[in-house]
């Protein structure tokens, strides 16, 4: 046997391959760090003993060329919460390190908020930042005297951040996820927009108010947890029992303590309500797909579709409406989704579909299913491609529900004016519509021991594939 002669390989040129992976942002042209530091030192020289309090940090943030509401993270990262102030030397040392190691806003923001040794953000990391927003944003000034609601608002915003930004469902926001999202643009807008309700994606107080009111109506014992029976009452029993069971199964909720007791937390409810009212976003499609994928094989089989449709048929018969046979319904849904592989519907198929809300509602929301049945598919397609790009289904829902809540409270006020006036914790003379809402809602009279933000019950340790 003739041995094969070894070919001599050309010399390796691997050292010439340019770096292409930048987890902390792509280094830009040389930043003049000394010039930035000099500007920061000049700003600190204006403060007594060259020490900045949290109130002073707005000027420091500007000297760092950061948006105003980075002031809290800058203050806490430099150790300000321990002494109530930050010295110029400590701050300069901290910021110099950030400039030398973080090359874009996403990397800087993660560095400021994260725990030492981590390279991602968990839910608790956002609390000090959001508390500073609550304390200092003019659009939330009416909340000053109602500190027990700070934690509810903060919890809601944190859930909305993770709902939109944490595309991996890991409970850990990475630099890359933050970079791909519009969250930091929204943080920058906090400075420009005095009306917090204009920032509808994360910070809107009106959106929080709608979510919290919906939860409060279901949480009859007001322990900030709801069980299956409570959730089933949502929207007059519109969601099927089989879907309620799936939500409580752990397919889309986390927190071993709550699941053990057969309950879900307020944080879980935020995800549920946003997913229920807008079934076209990537997260909501993933949410309902997880619920419908009974065997977790990554595809919806015809058996799984029939399992959910059976209860819909029963509900329709109870309403004296003749249901469409499953075979006919299946043909309609397959025409709607156009799956790539016969006999199963994948997550990818649903994300390509323009009418995922129609698909999901057919299988577990009887009210919305009947609404869709009264429309023709062409008009629904127009709705799916046109207006919803401007205003999401969630924003439309939140605006309508908020108007209803305002109208209800105005009507109740005529009956309860004398009695309610004694309960109001905030001065009437300064009342805005939002403050008026907060004072009038009976559930705003709550024991303050619930005010502490405790995110333990939704600890996102494990990753979900």
Coordinates of C-alpha atoms in Angstrom, one line a residue:
X1 CA 0.0 0.0 0.0
X2 CA 1.4 3.3 -1.0
X3 CA 1.4 5.8 1.8
X4 CA -0.1 9.1 0.9
X5 CA 2.4 11.9 0.8
X6 CA 1.6 14.7 3.2
X7 CA 0.8 17.9 1.6
X8 CA 2.5 20.9 3.1
X9 CA 0.0 23.5 4.2
X10 CA 0.5 27.2 3.5
X11 CA 1.4 29.2 6.6
X12 CA -1.5 30.2 8.8
X13 CA -2.8 33.7 8.4
X14 CA -5.3 33.6 11.3
X15 CA -3.6 36.5 13.0
X16 CA -4.8 38.7 10.2
X17 CA -8.5 37.9 10.7
X18 CA -10.1 41.0 12.2
X19 CA -12.0 40.7 15.4
X20 CA -15.7 40.3 14.7
X21 CA -17.3 39.5 18.2
X22 CA -17.8 42.5 20.4
X23 CA -20.0 41.5 23.4
X24 CA -19.4 44.9 25.0
X25 CA -20.0 46.9 21.8
X26 CA -17.8 47.6 18.9
X27 CA -15.0 50.0 19.8
X28 CA -15.4 53.2 18.0
X29 CA -12.7 55.7 17.1
X30 CA -10.5 56.5 20.0
X31 CA -12.5 58.3 22.7
X32 CA -10.7 61.0 24.5
X33 CA -11.3 59.6 28.0
X34 CA -9.2 62.4 29.7
X35 CA -11.4 65.1 28.1
X36 CA -14.5 63.4 29.4
X37 CA -13.0 62.9 32.9
X38 CA -12.0 66.6 32.9
X39 CA -15.6 67.6 32.2
X40 CA -16.8 65.4 35.0
X41 CA -14.3 66.8 37.5
X42 CA -15.4 70.3 36.5
X43 CA -19.0 69.4 37.3
X44 CA -18.1 67.9 40.6
X45 CA -16.2 71.1 41.6
X46 CA -19.5 72.9 41.7
X47 CA -20.8 70.7 44.5
X48 CA -19.8 71.1 48.2
X49 CA -16.7 69.1 49.0
X50 CA -16.8 67.8 45.4
X51 CA -19.5 65.3 46.5
X52 CA -22.6 64.6 44.4
X53 CA -25.9 63.5 46.0
X54 CA -28.6 61.7 43.9
X55 CA -30.2 65.1 43.3
X56 CA -26.9 66.3 41.7
X57 CA -26.5 63.3 39.5
X58 CA -28.5 64.8 36.6
X59 CA -25.7 67.2 35.9
X60 CA -23.1 64.4 36.3
X61 CA -25.0 62.3 33.8
X62 CA -24.9 65.1 31.3
X63 CA -21.2 65.5 31.8
X64 CA -20.9 61.8 31.1
X65 CA -22.9 62.3 27.9
X66 CA -25.6 60.0 29.2
X67 CA -29.4 60.5 29.2
X68 CA -30.7 62.2 32.3
X69 CA -32.4 59.1 33.8
X70 CA -29.1 57.2 33.9
X71 CA -28.4 59.4 37.0
X72 CA -29.7 56.7 39.4
X73 CA -27.6 53.8 37.9
X74 CA -24.5 56.1 37.8
X75 CA -25.0 57.0 41.5
X76 CA -25.6 53.5 42.7
X77 CA -22.8 51.9 40.6
X78 CA -20.4 54.4 42.2
X79 CA -21.6 53.2 45.7
X80 CA -23.7 56.3 46.5
X81 CA -26.4 54.4 48.3
X82 CA -24.0 53.5 51.2
X83 CA -23.1 57.1 52.1
X84 CA -25.8 59.2 50.4
X85 CA -23.2 60.8 48.1
X86 CA -20.5 60.0 45.6
X87 CA -17.0 61.6 45.8
X88 CA -15.3 62.9 42.7
X89 CA -12.5 60.3 43.0
X90 CA -14.7 57.3 43.4
X91 CA -17.0 58.4 40.5
X92 CA -14.1 59.1 38.1
X93 CA -12.5 55.7 38.9
X94 CA -15.8 54.0 38.2
X95 CA -16.6 55.9 35.0
X96 CA -13.0 55.5 33.6
X97 CA -13.3 51.8 33.9
X98 CA -16.7 51.8 32.1
X99 CA -15.3 53.9 29.2
X100 CA -12.3 51.6 28.9
X101 CA -14.4 48.4 28.8
X102 CA -17.8 49.2 27.4
X103 CA -18.1 50.6 24.0
X104 CA -21.8 51.3 23.5
X105 CA -24.8 52.4 25.5
X106 CA -26.2 48.8 26.0
X107 CA -22.9 47.6 27.5
X108 CA -22.6 50.7 29.7
X109 CA -26.2 50.4 31.0
X110 CA -25.8 46.6 31.8
X111 CA -22.5 47.4 33.6
X112 CA -24.2 50.1 35.7
X113 CA -27.1 47.9 36.8
X114 CA -25.7 44.4 37.0
X115 CA -24.4 42.6 40.0
X116 CA -20.6 42.3 40.2
X117 CA -19.4 39.2 38.3
X118 CA -22.5 39.1 36.0
X119 CA -22.8 40.0 32.4
X120 CA -26.6 40.2 32.3
X121 CA -29.5 41.9 34.1
X122 CA -32.1 40.1 36.3
X123 CA -35.4 41.7 37.4
X124 CA -34.1 43.0 40.8
X125 CA -31.4 45.0 39.0
X126 CA -34.0 47.4 37.6
X127 CA -35.6 48.3 41.0
X128 CA -33.2 51.2 42.0
X129 CA -33.3 52.7 38.5
X130 CA -37.1 52.6 38.4
X131 CA -37.5 53.9 41.9
X132 CA -35.5 56.9 40.9
X133 CA -37.8 57.4 37.9
X134 CA -40.8 57.2 40.2
X135 CA -39.2 59.7 42.6
X136 CA -38.1 62.3 40.1
X137 CA -40.1 62.1 36.8
X138 CA -42.6 65.0 36.7
X139 CA -45.3 62.8 35.1
X140 CA -45.3 60.6 38.3
X141 CA -45.1 63.4 40.9
X142 CA -48.7 62.6 42.0
X143 CA -47.4 59.3 43.4
X144 CA -45.1 60.9 46.0
X145 CA -47.6 60.5 48.9
X146 CA -48.7 57.0 47.8
X147 CA -45.5 55.1 48.3
X148 CA -47.4 51.8 48.6
X149 CA -48.1 52.0 44.8
X150 CA -44.5 52.5 43.9
X151 CA -43.8 48.8 44.1
X152 CA -46.9 47.9 42.0
X153 CA -45.9 50.3 39.2
X154 CA -42.2 49.2 39.3
X155 CA -43.2 45.5 39.2
X156 CA -45.4 46.3 36.1
X157 CA -42.7 48.2 34.3
X158 CA -40.1 45.4 35.0
X159 CA -42.4 42.8 33.6
X160 CA -43.0 44.9 30.5
X161 CA -39.3 45.3 30.0
X162 CA -38.7 41.5 30.3
X163 CA -41.7 40.8 28.1
X164 CA -40.4 42.9 25.3
X165 CA -36.6 42.8 25.7
X166 CA -35.8 39.3 27.0
X167 CA -36.5 37.4 23.8
X168 CA -34.7 34.3 25.1
X169 CA -37.3 33.9 28.0
X170 CA -34.2 33.2 30.2
X171 CA -35.0 35.9 32.9
X172 CA -31.6 37.4 32.1
X173 CA -31.3 40.4 29.8
X174 CA -28.0 40.4 27.9
X175 CA -26.2 43.3 26.3
X176 CA -27.2 41.9 22.9
X177 CA -30.9 41.7 23.8
X178 CA -30.8 45.2 25.1
X179 CA -29.0 46.4 21.9
X180 CA -31.7 44.8 19.7
X181 CA -34.6 46.4 21.7
X182 CA -35.8 50.0 21.8
X183 CA -35.6 50.1 25.6
X184 CA -32.7 52.6 25.9
X185 CA -34.3 54.9 23.4
X186 CA -37.4 54.9 25.7
X187 CA -35.2 55.7 28.7
X188 CA -33.8 58.7 26.8
X189 CA -37.3 59.8 26.0
X190 CA -38.2 60.0 29.7
X191 CA -36.1 63.2 29.7
X192 CA -38.0 64.8 26.8
X193 CA -41.5 63.7 27.6
X194 CA -43.2 65.2 30.7
X195 CA -46.3 63.1 30.2
X196 CA -45.3 59.6 31.2
X197 CA -48.4 58.2 29.5
X198 CA -47.0 59.0 26.1
X199 CA -44.3 56.3 26.6
X200 CA -46.7 53.5 26.0
X201 CA -44.2 50.6 25.5
X202 CA -42.8 50.4 29.1
X203 CA -43.5 53.4 31.4
X204 CA -47.1 54.5 30.9
X205 CA -48.9 54.9 34.2
X206 CA -52.3 54.6 32.5
X207 CA -51.3 51.1 31.2
X208 CA -50.2 50.1 34.7
X209 CA -53.5 51.4 36.1
X210 CA -55.5 49.3 33.6
X211 CA -53.5 46.1 34.3
X212 CA -53.7 46.6 38.1
X213 CA -57.5 47.3 38.0
X214 CA -58.0 44.1 36.0
X215 CA -56.0 42.1 38.5
X216 CA -57.7 43.7 41.5
X217 CA -61.1 42.7 40.2
X218 CA -59.9 39.1 40.1
X219 CA -57.8 39.0 43.3
X220 CA -60.8 38.9 45.7
X221 CA -58.7 38.3 48.9
X222 CA -56.1 40.9 47.8
X223 CA -53.0 38.9 48.6
X224 CA -51.5 39.7 45.1
X225 CA -52.0 36.1 43.9
X226 CA -54.9 34.6 41.9
X227 CA -55.9 31.0 41.4
X228 CA -57.6 29.1 38.5
X229 CA -61.1 30.2 39.5
X230 CA -60.0 33.8 39.8
X231 CA -58.4 33.9 36.4
X232 CA -61.4 32.0 34.8
X233 CA -63.6 35.0 35.7
X234 CA -61.5 37.3 33.5
X235 CA -63.5 39.0 30.8
X236 CA -66.7 37.2 31.9
X237 CA -65.3 33.6 31.5
X238 CA -64.1 34.3 27.9
X239 CA -61.0 32.1 28.3
X240 CA -61.5 28.3 28.1
X241 CA -60.9 26.2 31.2
X242 CA -58.4 24.0 29.3
X243 CA -56.3 27.1 28.5
X244 CA -56.5 28.3 32.1
X245 CA -55.2 24.9 33.2
X246 CA -52.3 25.3 30.7
X247 CA -51.4 28.8 32.1
X248 CA -51.2 27.3 35.6
X249 CA -49.2 24.3 34.4
X250 CA -45.9 26.3 34.3
X251 CA -45.7 26.4 30.5
X252 CA -45.5 30.2 30.7
X253 CA -45.2 31.0 34.4
X254 CA -42.3 30.7 36.8
X255 CA -41.9 30.7 40.6
X256 CA -42.0 27.3 42.3
X257 CA -43.7 28.7 45.4
X258 CA -46.7 30.1 43.6
X259 CA -47.1 27.0 41.4
X260 CA -47.0 24.8 44.4
X261 CA -50.0 26.6 45.8
X262 CA -51.8 26.6 42.5
X263 CA -51.6 30.4 42.1
X264 CA -50.0 32.9 39.9
X265 CA -48.5 36.3 40.9
X266 CA -49.4 39.8 39.8
X267 CA -46.2 39.7 37.7
X268 CA -47.5 36.6 35.8
X269 CA -50.8 38.3 35.3
X270 CA -49.0 41.2 33.5
X271 CA -47.7 38.7 30.9
X272 CA -51.1 37.1 30.6
X273 CA -53.1 40.3 30.0
X274 CA -50.7 41.8 27.5
X275 CA -50.6 38.5 25.6
X276 CA -54.4 38.1 25.8
X277 CA -55.1 41.5 24.4
X278 CA -52.4 41.6 21.7
X279 CA -51.8 38.2 20.1
X280 CA -49.6 39.5 17.2
X281 CA -46.4 40.3 19.0
X282 CA -43.5 37.8 19.0
X283 CA -43.7 37.3 22.8
X284 CA -47.5 36.8 22.8
X285 CA -47.3 34.3 19.9
X286 CA -44.6 32.4 21.9
X287 CA -46.8 32.6 25.0
X288 CA -49.9 31.0 23.5
X289 CA -47.8 28.5 21.4
X290 CA -46.2 27.2 24.6
X291 CA -49.7 26.8 26.2
X292 CA -51.1 25.0 23.2
X293 CA -48.1 22.7 22.7
X294 CA -49.2 20.1 25.2
X295 CA -46.4 17.6 24.6
X296 CA -43.7 20.3 24.2
X297 CA -42.5 18.9 20.8
X298 CA -42.3 22.3 19.2
X299 CA -45.3 21.8 16.9
X300 CA -49.1 22.0 17.2
X301 CA -50.5 18.7 16.1
X302 CA -54.1 18.2 14.9
X303 CA -54.8 16.4 18.2
X304 CA -53.7 19.4 20.2
X305 CA -55.9 21.7 18.1
X306 CA -58.9 19.4 18.6
X307 CA -58.3 19.2 22.3
X308 CA -58.8 23.0 22.7
X309 CA -61.6 23.2 20.1
X310 CA -63.7 20.6 21.9
X311 CA -64.4 23.0 24.8
X312 CA -65.1 25.8 22.4
X313 CA -67.8 23.6 20.7
X314 CA -69.3 22.9 24.1
X315 CA -69.5 26.6 25.0
X316 CA -71.1 27.4 21.6
X317 CA -73.7 24.7 22.1
X318 CA -74.5 26.1 25.6
X319 CA -75.1 29.5 23.9
X320 CA -77.5 27.7 21.4
X321 CA -75.0 28.4 18.5
X322 CA -74.2 25.5 16.2
X323 CA -70.4 25.0 16.1
X324 CA -68.5 24.4 13.0
X325 CA -67.3 20.8 12.7
X326 CA -63.7 20.4 13.7
X327 CA -62.7 19.2 10.2
X328 CA -64.1 22.4 8.7
X329 CA -62.5 24.6 11.3
X330 CA -59.2 22.9 10.7
X331 CA -59.4 23.6 7.0
X332 CA -60.0 27.3 7.7
X333 CA -57.1 27.5 10.2
X334 CA -54.7 25.7 7.8
X335 CA -55.7 28.1 5.0
X336 CA -55.1 30.9 7.4
X337 CA -51.7 29.8 8.7
X338 CA -50.4 28.0 5.6
X339 CA -48.0 25.7 7.5
X340 CA -44.8 24.6 5.8
X341 CA -45.2 21.0 6.8
X342 CA -48.5 19.1 6.5
X343 CA -50.1 18.0 9.7
X344 CA -48.4 20.3 12.1
X345 CA -48.1 24.1 12.8
X346 CA -44.8 25.4 14.1
X347 CA -43.9 28.7 15.9
X348 CA -42.3 29.9 12.7
X349 CA -45.5 29.3 10.8
X350 CA -47.5 31.4 13.3
X351 CA -44.9 34.2 13.2
X352 CA -45.3 34.5 9.5
X353 CA -49.1 34.6 9.7
X354 CA -50.8 38.0 9.7
X355 CA -53.8 36.8 11.7
X356 CA -52.4 34.9 14.6
X357 CA -55.0 36.6 16.9
X358 CA -57.8 34.9 14.9
X359 CA -56.0 31.5 15.1
X360 CA -55.5 31.6 18.8
X361 CA -59.0 33.1 19.6
X362 CA -60.6 30.2 17.7
X363 CA -59.2 27.7 20.1
X364 CA -59.6 29.3 23.5
X365 CA -61.4 32.7 23.6
X366 CA -65.1 32.4 22.8
X367 CA -65.9 36.1 22.9
X368 CA -63.2 37.1 20.5
X369 CA -63.9 34.1 18.3
X370 CA -67.5 35.2 17.8
X371 CA -66.3 38.7 17.1
X372 CA -64.0 37.4 14.3
X373 CA -66.8 35.2 12.9
X374 CA -68.9 38.3 12.3
X375 CA -66.1 40.0 10.2
X376 CA -65.0 38.8 6.8
X377 CA -61.4 37.7 6.4
X378 CA -60.5 40.5 4.0
X379 CA -61.4 43.2 6.4
X380 CA -59.4 41.4 9.1
X381 CA -56.4 41.2 6.8
X382 CA -56.6 44.9 6.2
X383 CA -56.7 45.5 9.9
X384 CA -53.7 43.2 10.4
X385 CA -51.6 45.0 7.8
X386 CA -52.7 48.6 8.2
X387 CA -53.6 50.4 11.3
X388 CA -52.1 48.0 13.9
X389 CA -48.7 49.0 12.6
X390 CA -49.3 52.4 14.0
X391 CA -51.1 51.5 17.2
X392 CA -50.8 48.0 18.6
X393 CA -53.8 46.0 19.8
X394 CA -52.5 46.4 23.4
X395 CA -52.4 50.2 23.2
X396 CA -55.9 50.3 21.7
X397 CA -57.2 48.0 24.5
X398 CA -55.4 50.0 27.3
X399 CA -56.8 53.3 26.0
X400 CA -60.3 52.0 25.8
X401 CA -60.2 50.4 29.2
X402 CA -58.7 53.5 30.8
X403 CA -61.5 55.7 29.4
X404 CA -64.1 53.2 30.8
X405 CA -62.4 53.3 34.2
X406 CA -62.4 57.1 34.3
X407 CA -66.1 57.2 33.3
X408 CA -67.0 54.6 36.0
X409 CA -65.2 56.6 38.7
X410 CA -66.8 59.9 37.6
X411 CA -70.2 58.2 37.9
X412 CA -69.3 56.7 41.3
X413 CA -68.1 60.0 42.5
X414 CA -71.6 61.5 42.4
X415 CA -72.7 58.9 44.9
X416 CA -69.6 58.7 47.1
X417 CA -68.3 62.2 47.1
X418 CA -68.9 63.0 50.8
X419 CA -67.6 59.6 52.1
X420 CA -64.7 59.3 49.7
X421 CA -63.4 62.8 50.6
X422 CA -62.4 61.6 54.0
X423 CA -60.3 58.7 52.6
X424 CA -58.3 60.7 50.1
X425 CA -54.6 60.5 51.0
X426 CA -53.6 63.3 48.6
X427 CA -54.4 66.9 48.4
X428 CA -57.4 67.5 46.1
X429 CA -56.2 70.8 44.9
X430 CA -53.3 69.3 43.0
X431 CA -55.3 66.4 41.5
X432 CA -54.7 65.5 37.9
X433 CA -56.9 62.9 36.2
X434 CA -54.4 60.2 37.2
X435 CA -54.2 61.4 40.8
X436 CA -58.0 61.6 40.8
X437 CA -58.2 58.0 39.7
X438 CA -55.7 56.9 42.3
X439 CA -57.6 58.6 45.1
X440 CA -61.0 57.4 44.1
X441 CA -60.3 53.7 43.4
X442 CA -61.2 51.9 46.7
X443 CA -58.3 49.5 46.3
X444 CA -55.9 52.3 46.7
X445 CA -56.7 52.2 50.5
X446 CA -54.3 49.3 51.1
X447 CA -52.0 48.2 54.0
X448 CA -48.6 49.6 53.5
X449 CA -46.8 46.4 54.5
X450 CA -47.3 45.1 51.0
X451 CA -45.3 48.0 49.6
X452 CA -41.9 46.4 49.5
X453 CA -40.9 45.1 46.1
X454 CA -40.2 41.4 46.4
X455 CA -39.5 39.6 43.2
X456 CA -38.6 36.3 44.8
X457 CA -41.8 34.6 43.8
X458 CA -40.9 35.0 40.1
X459 CA -37.3 34.0 40.2
X460 CA -36.2 33.1 36.6
X461 CA -33.3 30.8 37.3
X462 CA -33.9 28.1 34.6
X463 CA -33.7 28.8 30.9
X464 CA -36.7 27.7 28.7
X465 CA -35.9 26.3 25.3

